[in-house]
mmCIF file of C-alpha atoms in Angstrom:
data_model
loop_
_atom_site.group_PDB
_atom_site.id
_atom_site.type_symbol
_atom_site.label_atom_id
_atom_site.label_comp_id
_atom_site.label_asym_id
_atom_site.label_seq_id
_atom_site.Cartn_x
_atom_site.Cartn_y
_atom_site.Cartn_z
ATOM 1 C CA MET A 1 0.000 0.000 0.000
ATOM 2 C CA LYS A 2 1.296 3.438 -0.926
ATOM 3 C CA PRO A 3 1.569 5.951 1.922
ATOM 4 C CA ALA A 4 -0.262 9.279 1.760
ATOM 5 C CA MET A 5 0.832 11.173 -1.318
ATOM 6 C CA LEU A 6 3.438 13.869 -0.810
ATOM 7 C CA LYS A 7 2.992 16.323 -3.653
ATOM 8 C CA PHE A 8 5.924 18.629 -2.982
ATOM 9 C CA CYS A 9 9.548 17.980 -2.068
ATOM 10 C CA PRO A 10 10.080 19.071 1.549
ATOM 11 C CA GLN A 11 13.566 20.345 0.688
ATOM 12 C CA CYS A 12 13.166 22.315 -2.572
ATOM 13 C CA GLY A 13 9.371 22.534 -2.894
ATOM 14 C CA SER A 14 9.252 21.180 -6.444
ATOM 15 C CA ARG A 15 6.371 19.056 -7.703
ATOM 16 C CA GLY A 16 6.859 15.469 -8.731
ATOM 17 C CA TYR A 17 8.074 13.992 -5.482
ATOM 18 C CA GLN A 18 8.099 10.205 -6.136
ATOM 19 C CA TYR A 19 7.475 7.183 -3.955
ATOM 20 C CA ARG A 20 9.910 4.434 -4.989
ATOM 21 C CA ASP A 21 10.370 0.743 -4.267
ATOM 22 C CA ARG A 22 7.697 0.850 -1.541
ATOM 23 C CA LYS A 23 10.260 2.347 0.839
ATOM 24 C CA TYR A 24 11.289 5.907 0.166
ATOM 25 C CA TRP A 25 10.402 9.272 -1.353
ATOM 26 C CA TYR A 26 12.716 10.819 -3.953
ATOM 27 C CA CYS A 27 12.945 14.241 -5.589
ATOM 28 C CA PRO A 28 14.314 14.129 -9.155
ATOM 29 C CA VAL A 29 15.048 17.882 -9.002
ATOM 30 C CA CYS A 30 17.246 18.232 -5.892
ATOM 31 C CA LEU A 31 17.849 14.488 -5.286
ATOM 32 C CA PHE A 32 16.455 14.689 -1.722
ATOM 33 C CA THR A 33 15.547 11.218 -0.419
ATOM 34 C CA TYR A 34 13.271 10.553 2.533
ATOM 35 C CA PHE A 35 12.987 7.061 4.020
ATOM 36 C CA HIS A 36 9.699 6.567 5.846
ATOM 37 C CA ASN A 37 11.125 3.939 8.203
ATOM 38 C CA VAL A 38 9.235 1.354 10.171
ATOM 39 C CA ALA A 39 7.817 2.392 13.550
ATOM 40 C CA THR A 40 8.151 -0.023 16.468
ATOM 41 C CA SER A 41 5.463 -1.020 18.920
ATOM 42 C CA SER A 42 5.621 -3.233 21.973
ATOM 43 C CA SER A 43 2.820 -5.085 23.752
ATOM 44 C CA VAL A 44 2.259 -7.614 26.518
ATOM 45 C CA ILE A 45 0.247 -10.813 26.501
ATOM 46 C CA VAL A 46 -1.140 -11.449 29.974
ATOM 47 C CA GLU A 47 -2.888 -14.766 30.529
ATOM 48 C CA ILE A 48 -5.195 -15.018 33.520
ATOM 49 C CA ASN A 49 -6.980 -18.300 34.273
ATOM 50 C CA GLY A 50 -7.226 -19.404 30.636
ATOM 51 C CA SER A 51 -8.100 -15.976 29.256
ATOM 52 C CA ILE A 52 -6.097 -13.150 27.710
ATOM 53 C CA LEU A 53 -6.325 -9.618 29.091
ATOM 54 C CA MET A 54 -7.528 -7.417 26.222
ATOM 55 C CA LEU A 55 -8.350 -3.710 26.107
ATOM 56 C CA VAL A 56 -11.143 -2.093 24.116
ATOM 57 C CA ARG A 57 -9.571 0.664 22.023
ATOM 58 C CA GLY A 58 -10.956 4.097 22.799
ATOM 59 C CA LYS A 59 -9.645 5.758 19.637
ATOM 60 C CA GLU A 60 -8.796 5.085 16.012
ATOM 61 C CA PRO A 61 -7.448 3.053 14.456
ATOM 62 C CA GLY A 62 -9.656 0.200 15.514
ATOM 63 C CA LYS A 63 -11.831 2.135 17.946
ATOM 64 C CA GLY A 64 -14.089 -0.311 19.774
ATOM 65 C CA LEU A 65 -11.968 -3.333 18.825
ATOM 66 C CA LEU A 66 -9.748 -5.359 21.130
ATOM 67 C CA ALA A 67 -6.016 -4.814 21.611
ATOM 68 C CA LEU A 68 -3.295 -5.912 23.963
ATOM 69 C CA PRO A 69 -1.802 -3.448 26.445
ATOM 70 C CA GLY A 70 0.946 -1.772 24.442
ATOM 71 C CA GLY A 71 1.962 1.058 22.176
ATOM 72 C CA PHE A 72 4.785 2.722 20.333
ATOM 73 C CA VAL A 73 8.389 2.518 21.479
ATOM 74 C CA ASP A 74 9.887 5.941 22.212
ATOM 75 C CA ALA A 75 13.247 6.979 20.753
ATOM 76 C CA GLY A 76 16.049 5.610 22.915
ATOM 77 C CA GLU A 77 13.738 3.148 24.686
ATOM 78 C CA ARG A 78 14.079 -0.646 24.730
ATOM 79 C CA ALA A 79 11.075 -2.617 23.474
ATOM 80 C CA GLU A 80 10.849 -4.400 26.846
ATOM 81 C CA ASP A 81 10.718 -1.101 28.736
ATOM 82 C CA ALA A 82 8.086 0.256 26.336
ATOM 83 C CA ALA A 83 5.881 -2.807 26.918
ATOM 84 C CA VAL A 84 6.057 -2.333 30.700
ATOM 85 C CA ARG A 85 5.493 1.443 30.415
ATOM 86 C CA GLU A 86 2.557 1.113 28.023
ATOM 87 C CA CYS A 87 0.897 -1.542 30.203
ATOM 88 C CA ARG A 88 1.275 0.730 33.236
ATOM 89 C CA GLU A 89 -0.016 3.803 31.360
ATOM 90 C CA GLU A 90 -3.038 2.046 29.843
ATOM 91 C CA THR A 91 -4.062 -0.146 32.792
ATOM 92 C CA GLY A 92 -2.226 0.988 35.912
ATOM 93 C CA LEU A 93 -0.893 -2.578 36.211
ATOM 94 C CA GLU A 94 2.777 -3.583 36.412
ATOM 95 C CA ALA A 95 3.897 -6.154 33.831
ATOM 96 C CA LYS A 96 6.628 -8.395 35.226
ATOM 97 C CA HIS A 97 8.685 -11.404 34.145
ATOM 98 C CA LEU A 98 8.605 -10.517 30.445
ATOM 99 C CA ALA A 99 9.455 -13.248 27.941
ATOM 100 C CA PHE A 100 9.880 -12.517 24.249
ATOM 101 C CA VAL A 101 7.168 -14.128 22.108
ATOM 102 C CA GLY A 102 8.119 -12.698 18.722
ATOM 103 C CA SER A 103 7.781 -9.782 16.322
ATOM 104 C CA TRP A 104 5.455 -9.356 13.359
ATOM 105 C CA PRO A 105 4.984 -6.695 10.677
ATOM 106 C CA ASN A 106 1.803 -4.664 10.772
ATOM 107 C CA GLU A 107 0.157 -1.591 9.284
ATOM 108 C CA TYR A 108 -1.173 1.230 11.443
ATOM 109 C CA SER A 109 -3.429 3.637 9.551
ATOM 110 C CA TYR A 110 -4.013 6.956 11.274
ATOM 111 C CA LYS A 111 -5.384 10.178 9.748
ATOM 112 C CA ASN A 112 -4.905 8.988 6.156
ATOM 113 C CA VAL A 113 -1.304 7.897 6.701
ATOM 114 C CA THR A 114 -0.413 4.201 6.759
ATOM 115 C CA TYR A 115 2.592 3.500 8.935
ATOM 116 C CA LYS A 116 4.473 0.243 8.519
ATOM 117 C CA THR A 117 5.288 -1.138 11.944
ATOM 118 C CA CYS A 118 7.273 -3.926 13.525
ATOM 119 C CA ASP A 119 5.305 -5.081 16.547
ATOM 120 C CA PHE A 120 7.142 -6.759 19.439
ATOM 121 C CA TYR A 121 5.201 -9.047 21.764
ATOM 122 C CA PHE A 122 6.126 -10.277 25.223
ATOM 123 C CA SER A 123 4.295 -12.552 27.603
ATOM 124 C CA ALA A 124 4.095 -11.099 31.088
ATOM 125 C CA ARG A 125 2.610 -11.651 34.496
ATOM 126 C CA ILE A 126 0.896 -9.101 36.662
ATOM 127 C CA THR A 127 0.802 -9.317 40.420
ATOM 128 C CA ASP A 128 -1.817 -6.601 40.890
ATOM 129 C CA SER A 129 -5.479 -7.529 41.116
ATOM 130 C CA LEU A 130 -7.651 -6.611 38.134
ATOM 131 C CA GLU A 131 -9.879 -4.648 40.520
ATOM 132 C CA SER A 132 -7.018 -2.161 40.938
ATOM 133 C CA MET A 133 -6.939 -1.459 37.182
ATOM 134 C CA LYS A 134 -7.055 2.234 36.229
ATOM 135 C CA LEU A 135 -7.739 2.577 32.507
ATOM 136 C CA GLU A 136 -6.251 5.470 30.554
ATOM 137 C CA ALA A 137 -9.501 7.117 29.383
ATOM 138 C CA GLU A 138 -8.016 8.657 26.202
ATOM 139 C CA GLU A 139 -6.730 5.311 24.953
ATOM 140 C CA VAL A 140 -8.926 2.613 26.470
ATOM 141 C CA SER A 141 -12.708 2.444 26.926
ATOM 142 C CA ALA A 142 -12.932 -0.932 28.731
ATOM 143 C CA TRP A 143 -11.152 -4.234 29.356
ATOM 144 C CA ARG A 144 -12.091 -7.867 28.814
ATOM 145 C CA LEU A 145 -10.757 -11.285 29.610
ATOM 146 C CA VAL A 146 -11.046 -13.170 26.323
ATOM 147 C CA PRO A 147 -11.035 -16.963 26.666
ATOM 148 C CA VAL A 148 -8.167 -18.494 24.697
ATOM 149 C CA SER A 149 -10.714 -20.563 22.750
ATOM 150 C CA GLU A 150 -12.155 -17.312 21.305
ATOM 151 C CA ILE A 151 -8.914 -15.594 20.238
ATOM 152 C CA ALA A 152 -9.049 -16.873 16.646
ATOM 153 C CA THR A 153 -12.408 -15.129 16.043
ATOM 154 C CA ALA A 154 -12.331 -12.256 18.545
ATOM 155 C CA PRO A 155 -12.683 -8.712 17.111
ATOM 156 C CA ILE A 156 -8.988 -7.812 17.464
ATOM 157 C CA ALA A 157 -7.841 -4.490 15.987
ATOM 158 C CA PHE A 158 -4.438 -5.622 14.711
ATOM 159 C CA GLU A 159 -3.808 -8.970 13.054
ATOM 160 C CA SER A 160 -0.239 -9.024 14.385
ATOM 161 C CA ALA A 161 -1.684 -9.191 17.920
ATOM 162 C CA ARG A 162 -3.875 -12.187 17.060
ATOM 163 C CA THR A 163 -0.871 -13.900 15.438
ATOM 164 C CA ALA A 164 1.277 -13.203 18.503
ATOM 165 C CA ILE A 165 -1.334 -14.502 20.932
ATOM 166 C CA LEU A 166 -1.791 -17.686 18.891
ATOM 167 C CA ALA A 167 2.001 -18.158 18.748
ATOM 168 C CA TYR A 168 2.204 -17.650 22.523
ATOM 169 C CA LEU A 169 -0.582 -20.174 23.117
ATOM 170 C CA ASP A 170 1.077 -22.665 20.750
ATOM 171 C CA SER A 171 4.426 -22.293 22.583
ATOM 172 C CA ARG A 172 2.817 -23.402 25.854
ATOM 173 C CA LYS A 173 1.856 -26.826 24.461
#
């Protein structure tokens, strides 16, 4: 999928800025090249009594659909630290004992721009009770425990999350 069209070169302002090889923008006038690199996200898979802790997204993309606690990795931040931070910010819960599950490519479409992402997933445990959860109102509208038997058909916002959960569940066998 082609990202949102850039009509003018950001360096010289000329028309004809070109998207090439599904990876970069190029100006044939001043030779300016812009690589729209992959963004990184990091999420946690928390299993509780045969169910997966899922959040109901409170904003686009995927508003109203299910997602794992997680979000984008900040510059200079490790993926593991981002997963713990995002879980804390979105739920008020502390993710502990992280174990790498895997990484999968994804697309994140927001305000007419499609970002290519590399999504990191970690399994984690929480020691807090779910009753102590404090949802981040801007990001999350509710939470659910989704039985593992329903993951394959659950309304999950990002396919990479479903793939990661299924890989995690398969690794436990």
